[in-house]
CSV table of N, CA, C and O in Angstrom, one decimal:
chain,number,residue,atom,x,y,z
X,1,MET,N,77.2,126.7,-17.5
X,1,MET,CA,78.5,125.9,-17.5
X,1,MET,C,79.4,126.2,-16.4
X,1,MET,O,79.6,127.3,-16.1
X,2,ASP,N,79.8,125.1,-15.6
X,2,ASP,CA,80.7,125.3,-14.5
X,2,ASP,C,82.0,124.9,-15.0
X,2,ASP,O,82.5,123.8,-14.5
X,3,THR,N,82.7,125.6,-15.6
X,3,THR,CA,84.0,125.3,-16.1
X,3,THR,C,85.2,125.9,-15.2
X,3,THR,O,86.3,125.7,-15.4
X,4,LEU,N,84.7,127.0,-14.4
X,4,LEU,CA,85.7,127.5,-13.2
X,4,LEU,C,85.7,126.7,-12.1
X,4,LEU,O,84.9,126.8,-11.3
X,5,ARG,N,86.8,126.0,-11.9
X,5,ARG,CA,87.1,125.3,-10.7
X,5,ARG,C,88.2,125.6,-10.2
X,5,ARG,O,89.1,126.0,-10.8
X,6,ALA,N,88.3,125.5,-8.8
X,6,ALA,CA,89.5,125.9,-8.0
X,6,ALA,C,90.6,124.9,-8.4
X,6,ALA,O,90.3,123.7,-8.4
X,7,SER,N,91.9,125.4,-8.8
X,7,SER,CA,92.9,124.5,-8.9
X,7,SER,C,93.4,124.0,-7.5
X,7,SER,O,93.1,124.6,-6.5
X,8,PRO,N,93.9,122.7,-7.6
X,8,PRO,CA,94.5,122.3,-6.2
X,8,PRO,C,95.5,123.1,-5.6
X,8,PRO,O,95.5,123.3,-4.3
X,9,ALA,N,96.2,124.0,-6.3
X,9,ALA,CA,97.2,124.9,-5.8
X,9,ALA,C,96.5,125.8,-4.9
X,9,ALA,O,96.7,126.3,-3.7
X,10,LEU,N,95.3,126.4,-5.5
X,10,LEU,CA,94.4,127.4,-4.7
X,10,LEU,C,93.8,126.8,-3.6
X,10,LEU,O,93.6,127.5,-2.6
X,11,THR,N,93.4,125.8,-3.7
X,11,THR,CA,92.7,125.1,-2.7
X,11,THR,C,93.4,124.8,-1.5
X,11,THR,O,93.0,124.9,-0.4
X,12,ALA,N,94.8,124.5,-1.8
X,12,ALA,CA,95.7,124.3,-0.7
X,12,ALA,C,96.0,125.5,0.0
X,12,ALA,O,96.2,125.6,1.3
X,13,LEU,N,95.8,126.6,-0.6
X,13,LEU,CA,96.0,128.0,0.0
X,13,LEU,C,95.0,128.4,0.8
X,13,LEU,O,95.0,129.7,1.4
X,14,ALA,N,93.7,127.8,0.5
X,14,ALA,CA,92.4,128.4,1.2
X,14,ALA,C,92.7,128.2,2.8
X,14,ALA,O,93.3,127.6,3.1
X,15,PRO,N,92.1,129.3,3.4
X,15,PRO,CA,92.1,129.2,4.9
X,15,PRO,C,91.6,127.9,5.6
X,15,PRO,O,90.5,127.6,5.0
X,16,VAL,N,92.1,127.4,6.5
X,16,VAL,CA,91.7,126.2,7.0
X,16,VAL,C,90.6,126.7,8.0
X,16,VAL,O,90.6,127.6,8.8
X,17,ARG,N,89.4,126.0,8.0
X,17,ARG,CA,88.3,126.3,8.8
X,17,ARG,C,88.7,125.8,10.3
X,17,ARG,O,89.2,124.9,10.4
X,18,ASP,N,88.1,126.7,11.2
X,18,ASP,CA,88.4,126.2,12.5
X,18,ASP,C,87.7,125.0,12.9
X,18,ASP,O,86.5,124.7,12.2
X,19,GLN,N,88.1,124.5,13.7
X,19,GLN,CA,87.3,123.1,14.3
X,19,GLN,C,86.1,123.5,14.9
X,19,GLN,O,85.9,124.5,15.5
X,20,PRO,N,85.1,122.7,14.7
X,20,PRO,CA,83.7,123.1,15.4
X,20,PRO,C,83.9,123.2,17.0
X,20,PRO,O,84.8,122.7,17.6
X,21,LYS,N,83.4,124.3,17.4
X,21,LYS,CA,83.5,124.5,18.8
X,21,LYS,C,82.8,123.6,19.7
X,21,LYS,O,81.7,123.0,19.4
X,22,VAL,N,83.5,123.2,20.8
X,22,VAL,CA,83.0,122.1,21.6
X,22,VAL,C,82.4,123.0,22.9
X,22,VAL,O,83.1,123.8,23.4
X,23,GLU,N,81.2,122.7,23.1
X,23,GLU,CA,80.7,123.3,24.2
X,23,GLU,C,81.0,122.7,25.5
X,23,GLU,O,81.0,121.5,25.7
X,24,THR,N,81.6,123.5,26.3
X,24,THR,CA,82.0,123.0,27.7
X,24,THR,C,81.1,123.4,28.7
X,24,THR,O,80.4,124.4,28.8
X,25,ASN,N,80.8,122.4,29.6
X,25,ASN,CA,80.0,122.7,30.9
X,25,ASN,C,80.5,121.8,32.0
X,25,ASN,O,81.5,121.3,31.8
X,26,ASN,N,80.0,122.0,33.2
X,26,ASN,CA,80.4,121.3,34.2
X,26,ASN,C,79.5,120.1,34.7
X,26,ASN,O,79.4,119.7,35.9
X,27,PHE,N,78.7,119.6,33.9
X,27,PHE,CA,77.7,118.6,34.1
X,27,PHE,C,78.5,117.4,34.5
X,27,PHE,O,78.1,116.8,35.4
X,28,ASP,N,79.6,117.1,33.8
X,28,ASP,CA,80.5,115.9,34.2
X,28,ASP,C,80.9,115.9,35.6
X,28,ASP,O,81.0,115.0,36.4
X,29,ALA,N,81.5,117.2,36.0
X,29,ALA,CA,82.0,117.4,37.3
X,29,ALA,C,80.9,117.4,38.4
X,29,ALA,O,81.0,116.7,39.4
X,30,VAL,N,79.7,117.7,38.0
X,30,VAL,CA,78.5,117.6,39.0
X,30,VAL,C,78.2,116.1,39.1
X,30,VAL,O,77.9,115.6,40.3
X,31,ARG,N,78.0,115.6,38.0
X,31,ARG,CA,77.8,114.0,38.0
X,31,ARG,C,78.8,113.3,38.9
X,31,ARG,O,78.5,112.4,39.5
X,32,LEU,N,80.1,113.4,38.6
X,32,LEU,CA,81.1,112.9,39.5
X,32,LEU,C,81.0,113.2,41.0
X,32,LEU,O,81.0,112.3,41.8
X,33,PHE,N,80.6,114.5,41.3
X,33,PHE,CA,80.4,114.9,42.7
X,33,PHE,C,79.3,114.0,43.2
X,33,PHE,O,79.3,113.3,44.4
X,34,ALA,N,78.2,113.9,42.5
X,34,ALA,CA,77.0,113.2,42.9
X,34,ALA,C,77.4,111.5,43.0
X,34,ALA,O,76.9,110.8,43.9
X,35,ALA,N,78.2,111.0,42.1
X,35,ALA,CA,78.5,109.7,42.2
X,35,ALA,C,79.4,109.4,43.4
X,35,ALA,O,79.2,108.4,44.2
X,36,PHE,N,80.2,110.4,43.7
X,36,PHE,CA,81.0,110.2,45.1
X,36,PHE,C,80.0,110.3,46.3
X,36,PHE,O,80.3,109.5,47.4
X,37,LEU,N,79.1,111.0,46.2
X,37,LEU,CA,78.1,111.2,47.3
X,37,LEU,C,77.4,109.7,47.4
X,37,LEU,O,77.2,109.2,48.7
X,38,VAL,N,77.1,109.1,46.3
X,38,VAL,CA,76.3,107.8,46.3
X,38,VAL,C,77.5,106.8,47.0
X,38,VAL,O,76.9,106.0,47.7
X,39,LEU,N,78.6,106.8,46.4
X,39,LEU,CA,79.6,105.9,47.0
X,39,LEU,C,79.8,106.1,48.3
X,39,LEU,O,79.9,105.0,49.3
X,40,GLY,N,79.9,107.3,49.0
X,40,GLY,CA,80.0,107.5,50.4
X,40,GLY,C,78.7,107.1,51.3
X,40,GLY,O,79.0,106.5,52.3
X,41,SER,N,77.7,107.4,50.7
X,41,SER,CA,76.3,106.9,51.4
X,41,SER,C,76.4,105.4,51.4
X,41,SER,O,76.1,104.8,52.4
X,42,HIS,N,76.8,104.7,50.4
X,42,HIS,CA,76.7,103.2,50.3
X,42,HIS,C,77.7,102.7,51.3
X,42,HIS,O,77.5,101.7,52.1
X,43,HIS,N,78.9,103.4,51.4
X,43,HIS,CA,80.0,102.9,52.2
X,43,HIS,C,79.5,103.0,53.7
X,43,HIS,O,79.6,102.1,54.5
X,44,LEU,N,78.9,104.3,54.1
X,44,LEU,CA,78.5,104.4,55.4
X,44,LEU,C,77.4,103.4,55.7
X,44,LEU,O,77.4,102.7,56.9
X,45,PHE,N,76.5,103.1,54.8
X,45,PHE,CA,75.4,102.2,55.1
X,45,PHE,C,75.8,100.9,55.2
X,45,PHE,O,75.6,100.1,56.3
X,46,LEU,N,76.8,100.3,54.2
X,46,LEU,CA,77.3,98.9,54.4
X,46,LEU,C,78.3,98.7,55.7
X,46,LEU,O,78.4,97.7,56.1
X,47,SER,N,78.8,99.8,56.1
X,47,SER,CA,79.6,99.7,57.3
X,47,SER,C,78.9,99.8,58.6
X,47,SER,O,79.4,99.7,59.7
X,48,GLY,N,77.4,100.1,58.6
X,48,GLY,CA,76.7,100.0,59.6
X,48,GLY,C,76.9,101.5,60.4
X,48,GLY,O,76.5,101.5,61.6
X,49,MET,N,77.4,102.4,59.7
X,49,MET,CA,77.7,103.7,60.3
X,49,MET,C,76.6,104.6,60.1
X,49,MET,O,75.6,104.5,59.0
X,50,THR,N,76.3,105.6,61.0
X,50,THR,CA,75.3,106.7,60.8
X,50,THR,C,75.6,107.6,59.6
X,50,THR,O,76.7,108.1,59.5
X,51,GLN,N,74.6,107.9,58.7
X,51,GLN,CA,74.9,108.7,57.6
X,51,GLN,C,74.6,110.0,58.0
X,51,GLN,O,73.6,110.3,58.7
X,52,PRO,N,75.6,111.0,57.7
X,52,PRO,CA,75.1,112.4,57.9
X,52,PRO,C,74.1,112.9,57.1
X,52,PRO,O,73.8,112.5,56.0
X,53,LYS,N,73.2,113.9,57.7
X,53,LYS,CA,72.1,114.5,57.0
X,53,LYS,C,72.3,115.9,57.0
X,53,LYS,O,71.6,116.7,57.7
X,54,PRO,N,73.2,116.5,56.2
X,54,PRO,CA,73.5,118.0,56.1
X,54,PRO,C,72.4,118.6,55.8
X,54,PRO,O,72.2,119.9,56.2
X,55,THR,N,71.5,118.3,55.0
X,55,THR,CA,70.2,118.9,54.5
X,55,THR,C,69.0,118.3,54.9
X,55,THR,O,67.9,118.7,54.4
X,56,GLY,N,69.1,117.5,55.9
X,56,GLY,CA,68.0,116.8,56.2
X,56,GLY,C,67.8,115.4,55.5
X,56,GLY,O,66.8,114.6,55.7
X,57,ASN,N,68.6,115.2,54.5
X,57,ASN,CA,68.6,114.0,53.7
X,57,ASN,C,70.0,113.4,53.7
X,57,ASN,O,70.9,114.0,53.9
X,58,THR,N,70.0,112.1,53.5
X,58,THR,CA,71.3,111.3,53.4
X,58,THR,C,72.1,111.7,52.1
X,58,THR,O,71.5,112.4,51.2
X,59,LEU,N,73.4,111.5,52.2
X,59,LEU,CA,74.2,111.7,51.1
X,59,LEU,C,73.7,111.1,49.7
X,59,LEU,O,73.7,111.7,48.8
X,60,GLY,N,73.1,110.0,49.9
X,60,GLY,CA,72.8,109.3,48.8
X,60,GLY,C,71.5,110.0,48.2
X,60,GLY,O,71.2,110.0,46.9
X,61,GLU,N,70.5,110.4,49.1
X,61,GLU,CA,69.2,111.2,48.7
X,61,GLU,C,69.7,112.4,48.0
X,61,GLU,O,68.9,112.7,47.0
X,62,VAL,N,70.6,113.2,48.4
X,62,VAL,CA,71.0,114.4,47.8
X,62,VAL,C,71.5,114.1,46.6
X,62,VAL,O,71.2,114.9,45.5
X,63,ALA,N,72.4,113.0,46.4
X,63,ALA,CA,72.9,112.6,45.0
X,63,ALA,C,71.8,112.3,44.0
X,63,ALA,O,71.8,112.7,42.8
X,64,VAL,N,70.8,111.6,44.4
X,64,VAL,CA,69.6,111.2,43.6
X,64,VAL,C,69.0,112.6,43.1
X,64,VAL,O,68.5,112.9,41.9
X,65,MET,N,68.9,113.5,44.1
X,65,MET,CA,68.1,114.9,43.6
X,65,MET,C,69.0,115.5,42.6
X,65,MET,O,68.6,116.2,41.7
X,66,ILE,N,70.4,115.5,42.8
X,66,ILE,CA,71.3,116.1,41.9
X,66,ILE,C,71.2,115.5,40.5
X,66,ILE,O,70.9,116.2,39.5
X,67,PHE,N,71.1,114.1,40.5
X,67,PHE,CA,70.8,113.4,39.2
X,67,PHE,C,69.5,113.8,38.4
X,67,PHE,O,69.6,114.0,37.3
X,68,PHE,N,68.5,113.8,39.3
X,68,PHE,CA,67.3,114.4,38.7
X,68,PHE,C,67.2,115.7,38.2
X,68,PHE,O,66.7,116.0,37.2
X,69,VAL,N,67.8,116.6,38.8
X,69,VAL,CA,67.9,118.1,38.4
X,69,VAL,C,68.7,118.1,37.1
X,69,VAL,O,68.2,118.7,36.1
X,70,ILE,N,69.8,117.4,37.0
X,70,ILE,CA,70.6,117.3,35.7
X,70,ILE,C,69.8,116.7,34.7
X,70,ILE,O,69.7,117.3,33.4
X,71,SER,N,69.1,115.7,34.9
X,71,SER,CA,68.4,115.0,33.9
X,71,SER,C,67.2,115.8,33.4
X,71,SER,O,67.0,115.9,32.2
X,72,GLY,N,66.5,116.4,34.3
X,72,GLY,CA,65.4,117.4,33.8
X,72,GLY,C,66.0,118.4,33.0
X,72,GLY,O,65.2,118.8,32.0
X,73,TYR,N,67.0,119.0,33.3
X,73,TYR,CA,67.6,120.2,32.6
X,73,TYR,C,68.0,119.6,31.2
X,73,TYR,O,67.6,120.2,30.2
X,74,LEU,N,68.7,118.5,31.2
X,74,LEU,CA,69.1,118.0,29.9
X,74,LEU,C,67.9,117.6,28.9
X,74,LEU,O,68.0,117.7,27.6
X,75,ILE,N,67.0,116.9,29.6
X,75,ILE,CA,65.7,116.6,28.7
X,75,ILE,C,65.1,117.8,28.3
X,75,ILE,O,64.6,117.7,27.1
X,76,SER,N,64.9,118.9,29.0
X,76,SER,CA,64.3,119.9,28.6
X,76,SER,C,65.0,120.6,27.4
X,76,SER,O,64.3,121.0,26.6
X,77,GLN,N,66.4,120.6,27.6
X,77,GLN,CA,67.1,121.1,26.6
X,77,GLN,C,66.9,120.4,25.3
X,77,GLN,O,66.9,121.0,24.1
X,78,SER,N,66.9,119.1,25.4
X,78,SER,CA,66.6,118.4,24.2
X,78,SER,C,65.3,118.6,23.5
X,78,SER,O,65.3,118.7,22.2
X,79,TRP,N,64.2,118.8,24.2
X,79,TRP,CA,63.0,119.4,23.8
X,79,TRP,C,63.1,120.6,23.1
X,79,TRP,O,62.5,120.8,21.9
X,80,TYR,N,63.8,121.6,23.6
X,80,TYR,CA,63.8,122.9,23.1
X,80,TYR,C,64.7,122.8,21.8
X,80,TYR,O,64.4,123.8,20.9
X,81,ARG,N,65.7,122.1,21.6
X,81,ARG,CA,66.3,121.9,20.4
X,81,ARG,C,65.4,121.4,19.2
X,81,ARG,O,65.6,121.8,18.2
X,82,ASP,N,64.6,120.6,19.5
X,82,ASP,CA,63.6,120.0,18.5
X,82,ASP,C,62.4,119.4,19.1
X,82,ASP,O,62.3,118.4,19.5
X,83,PRO,N,61.4,120.4,19.2
X,83,PRO,CA,60.2,120.2,19.8
X,83,PRO,C,59.2,119.5,19.0
X,83,PRO,O,57.9,119.8,18.8
X,84,HIS,N,59.6,118.3,18.3
X,84,HIS,CA,58.7,117.5,17.6
X,84,HIS,C,58.5,116.3,18.4
X,84,HIS,O,59.3,115.5,18.9
X,85,ILE,N,57.2,116.1,18.9
X,85,ILE,CA,56.7,115.0,19.9
X,85,ILE,C,57.2,113.6,19.6
X,85,ILE,O,57.6,112.9,20.4
X,86,VAL,N,57.1,113.2,18.5
X,86,VAL,CA,57.3,111.9,18.0
X,86,VAL,C,58.9,111.6,18.0
X,86,VAL,O,59.3,110.6,18.7
X,87,ARG,N,59.6,112.5,17.4
X,87,ARG,CA,61.1,112.4,17.5
X,87,ARG,C,61.6,112.4,18.9
X,87,ARG,O,62.5,111.7,19.2
X,88,PHE,N,61.1,113.3,19.8
X,88,PHE,CA,61.6,113.4,21.3
X,88,PHE,C,61.2,112.0,21.9
X,88,PHE,O,62.1,111.6,22.5
X,89,ILE,N,60.1,111.6,21.7
X,89,ILE,CA,59.7,110.3,22.4
X,89,ILE,C,60.6,109.2,21.8
X,89,ILE,O,61.1,108.3,22.7
X,90,MET,N,60.7,109.1,20.5
X,90,MET,CA,61.7,108.1,20.1
X,90,MET,C,63.2,108.2,20.6
X,90,MET,O,63.8,107.2,20.9
X,91,ARG,N,63.6,109.5,20.6
X,91,ARG,CA,65.0,109.6,21.3
X,91,ARG,C,65.0,109.1,22.7
X,91,ARG,O,65.9,108.5,23.1
X,92,ARG,N,64.1,109.4,23.4
X,92,ARG,CA,64.0,109.0,24.9
X,92,ARG,C,63.8,107.4,24.9
X,92,ARG,O,64.7,106.8,25.6
X,93,ILE,N,63.0,106.7,24.0
X,93,ILE,CA,63.0,105.3,24.0
X,93,ILE,C,64.2,104.7,23.7
X,93,ILE,O,64.9,103.9,24.4
X,94,LEU,N,64.7,105.2,22.5
X,94,LEU,CA,66.2,104.6,22.1
X,94,LEU,C,67.3,104.9,23.1
X,94,LEU,O,68.3,104.3,23.0
X,95,ARG,N,67.3,105.9,23.8
X,95,ARG,CA,68.4,106.2,24.8
X,95,ARG,C,68.0,105.3,26.0
X,95,ARG,O,69.2,104.9,26.6
X,96,LEU,N,67.0,104.9,26.5
X,96,LEU,CA,66.8,104.2,27.8
X,96,LEU,C,66.5,102.7,27.6
X,96,LEU,O,67.0,101.9,28.3
X,97,TRP,N,65.7,102.3,26.5
X,97,TRP,CA,65.3,100.9,26.4
X,97,TRP,C,66.4,99.9,26.2
X,97,TRP,O,66.5,98.9,26.9
X,98,PRO,N,67.5,100.2,25.3
X,98,PRO,CA,68.5,99.3,25.2
X,98,PRO,C,69.3,99.0,26.5
X,98,PRO,O,69.7,97.9,26.7
X,99,ALA,N,69.5,99.9,27.3
X,99,ALA,CA,70.2,99.8,28.5
X,99,ALA,C,69.5,99.0,29.5
X,99,ALA,O,69.8,98.0,30.3
X,100,LEU,N,68.2,99.2,29.5
X,100,LEU,CA,67.1,98.6,30.4
X,100,LEU,C,66.9,97.1,30.0
X,100,LEU,O,67.0,96.2,30.9
X,101,ALA,N,66.9,96.9,28.7
X,101,ALA,CA,66.7,95.4,28.2
X,101,ALA,C,68.1,94.6,28.4
X,101,ALA,O,68.1,93.6,29.0
X,102,ALA,N,69.3,95.3,28.3
X,102,ALA,CA,70.5,94.6,28.5
X,102,ALA,C,70.7,94.3,30.1
X,102,ALA,O,71.2,93.2,30.3
X,103,ALA,N,70.4,95.4,30.8
X,103,ALA,CA,70.5,95.1,32.3
X,103,ALA,C,69.6,94.0,32.9
X,103,ALA,O,69.9,93.3,33.6
X,104,THR,N,68.4,94.0,32.4
X,104,THR,CA,67.4,92.9,32.8
X,104,THR,C,67.9,91.5,32.4
X,104,THR,O,67.8,90.7,33.2
X,105,VAL,N,68.3,91.4,31.2
X,105,VAL,CA,68.9,90.2,30.8
X,105,VAL,C,70.1,89.7,31.4
X,105,VAL,O,70.1,88.5,32.0
X,106,LEU,N,71.0,90.7,31.8
X,106,LEU,CA,72.3,90.3,32.5
X,106,LEU,C,72.0,89.9,33.9
X,106,LEU,O,72.5,89.0,34.4
X,107,ILE,N,71.0,90.6,34.6
X,107,ILE,CA,70.6,90.3,35.8
X,107,ILE,C,70.0,89.0,36.0
X,107,ILE,O,70.2,88.1,36.9
X,108,ALA,N,69.0,88.7,35.0
X,108,ALA,CA,68.4,87.5,35.0
X,108,ALA,C,69.4,86.3,34.9
X,108,ALA,O,69.5,85.3,35.6
X,109,LEU,N,70.5,86.5,34.0
X,109,LEU,CA,71.6,85.5,33.9
X,109,LEU,C,72.4,85.2,35.0
X,109,LEU,O,72.9,84.2,35.4
X,110,VAL,N,72.7,86.5,35.7
X,110,VAL,CA,73.6,86.3,36.8
X,110,VAL,C,72.7,85.6,38.0
X,110,VAL,O,73.3,84.9,38.8
X,111,CYS,N,71.5,86.1,38.1
X,111,CYS,CA,70.7,85.5,39.2
X,111,CYS,C,70.3,84.0,39.0
X,111,CYS,O,70.0,83.3,40.0
X,112,LEU,N,70.1,83.6,37.9
X,112,LEU,CA,69.8,82.2,37.6
X,112,LEU,C,70.7,81.1,38.2
X,112,LEU,O,70.1,80.2,38.9
X,113,PRO,N,71.9,81.3,38.4
X,113,PRO,CA,72.8,80.1,38.9
X,113,PRO,C,72.6,80.2,40.6
X,113,PRO,O,73.0,79.3,41.3
X,114,ILE,N,72.4,81.3,41.1
X,114,ILE,CA,72.3,81.5,42.5
X,114,ILE,C,70.9,81.3,43.2
X,114,ILE,O,70.8,81.6,44.3
X,115,THR,N,69.7,81.2,42.3
X,115,THR,CA,68.5,81.1,42.9
X,115,THR,C,68.3,79.7,43.3
X,115,THR,O,68.9,78.9,42.8
X,116,THR,N,67.2,79.6,44.3
X,116,THR,CA,66.9,78.3,44.8
X,116,THR,C,65.5,77.8,44.0
X,116,THR,O,65.2,76.9,44.2
X,117,LEU,N,65.0,78.8,43.3
X,117,LEU,CA,63.9,78.5,42.7
X,117,LEU,C,64.1,77.6,41.4
X,117,LEU,O,65.2,77.7,40.7
X,118,PRO,N,63.1,76.8,41.0
X,118,PRO,CA,63.2,76.2,39.7
X,118,PRO,C,63.1,77.1,38.5
X,118,PRO,O,62.5,78.2,38.6
X,119,TRP,N,63.8,76.7,37.4
X,119,TRP,CA,63.9,77.5,36.3
X,119,TRP,C,62.6,78.1,35.9
X,119,TRP,O,62.4,79.2,35.6
X,120,ARG,N,61.5,77.2,35.8
X,120,ARG,CA,60.3,77.9,35.2
X,120,ARG,C,59.7,78.7,36.1
X,120,ARG,O,59.1,79.9,35.8
X,121,LEU,N,59.8,78.5,37.5
X,121,LEU,CA,59.3,79.4,38.5
X,121,LEU,C,60.1,80.9,38.3
X,121,LEU,O,59.4,81.9,38.5
X,122,PHE,N,61.3,80.6,38.4
X,122,PHE,CA,62.2,81.9,38.3
X,122,PHE,C,61.9,82.8,37.1
X,122,PHE,O,61.8,83.8,37.2
X,123,ALA,N,61.9,82.0,35.9
X,123,ALA,CA,61.6,82.8,34.6
X,123,ALA,C,60.3,83.5,34.7
X,123,ALA,O,60.1,84.4,34.0
X,124,SER,N,59.2,82.8,35.2
X,124,SER,CA,57.9,83.3,35.2
X,124,SER,C,57.5,84.4,36.2
X,124,SER,O,57.1,85.6,35.9
X,125,ASP,N,57.7,83.8,37.4
X,125,ASP,CA,57.3,84.8,38.5
X,125,ASP,C,58.3,85.7,39.0
X,125,ASP,O,57.9,86.9,39.2
X,126,ALA,N,59.3,85.2,39.3
X,126,ALA,CA,60.4,86.1,40.0
X,126,ALA,C,60.9,87.3,39.1
X,126,ALA,O,61.1,88.3,39.4
X,127,LEU,N,61.2,86.8,37.8
X,127,LEU,CA,61.6,87.7,36.8
X,127,LEU,C,60.5,88.8,36.5
X,127,LEU,O,60.8,89.9,36.3
X,128,HIS,N,59.3,88.3,36.4
X,128,HIS,CA,58.2,89.2,36.2
X,128,HIS,C,58.1,90.2,37.2
X,128,HIS,O,57.8,91.3,37.0
X,129,HIS,N,58.2,89.8,38.6
X,129,HIS,CA,58.0,90.4,39.7
X,129,HIS,C,59.1,91.6,39.6
X,129,HIS,O,59.0,92.8,39.9
X,130,PHE,N,60.4,91.2,39.3
X,130,PHE,CA,61.6,92.1,39.3
X,130,PHE,C,61.3,93.2,38.2
X,130,PHE,O,61.6,94.5,38.4
X,131,VAL,N,60.9,92.8,36.8
X,131,VAL,CA,60.7,93.9,35.8
X,131,VAL,C,59.5,94.6,36.1
X,131,VAL,O,59.5,95.9,35.8
X,132,ALA,N,58.4,94.1,36.6
X,132,ALA,CA,57.1,94.6,36.6
X,132,ALA,C,57.1,95.6,37.7
X,132,ALA,O,56.3,96.6,37.9
X,133,ARG,N,57.9,95.5,38.8
X,133,ARG,CA,57.8,96.5,40.0
X,133,ARG,C,59.0,97.3,40.2
X,133,ARG,O,60.0,97.3,40.1
């Protein structure tokens, strides 16, 4: 029999539990740095200026390498947290596929009014070429 319950007065005096700890890291700062490198690289390219190659690679190439390193680390961390292959693959699919589908539809809708191709040819050949390659 569970007749002993804490009264509301005792519950109010119970110590408040600390908020869950938020892990802090600098991934956002590194991502922001890489995004600025991409912006700088695109600015220089579109302005027709020569891009500096401090490491033998353009700023944009360095940024892409940074993004791949961060992504590899975070995906590995996800696997180590829960090394179940089906759940891991489903998480990857559910994280990537909705954005890919939305971007593909959006690009198709934006490109449709500006293309010179007839709708049938655009929807079959050009869109397939864009998605498949």
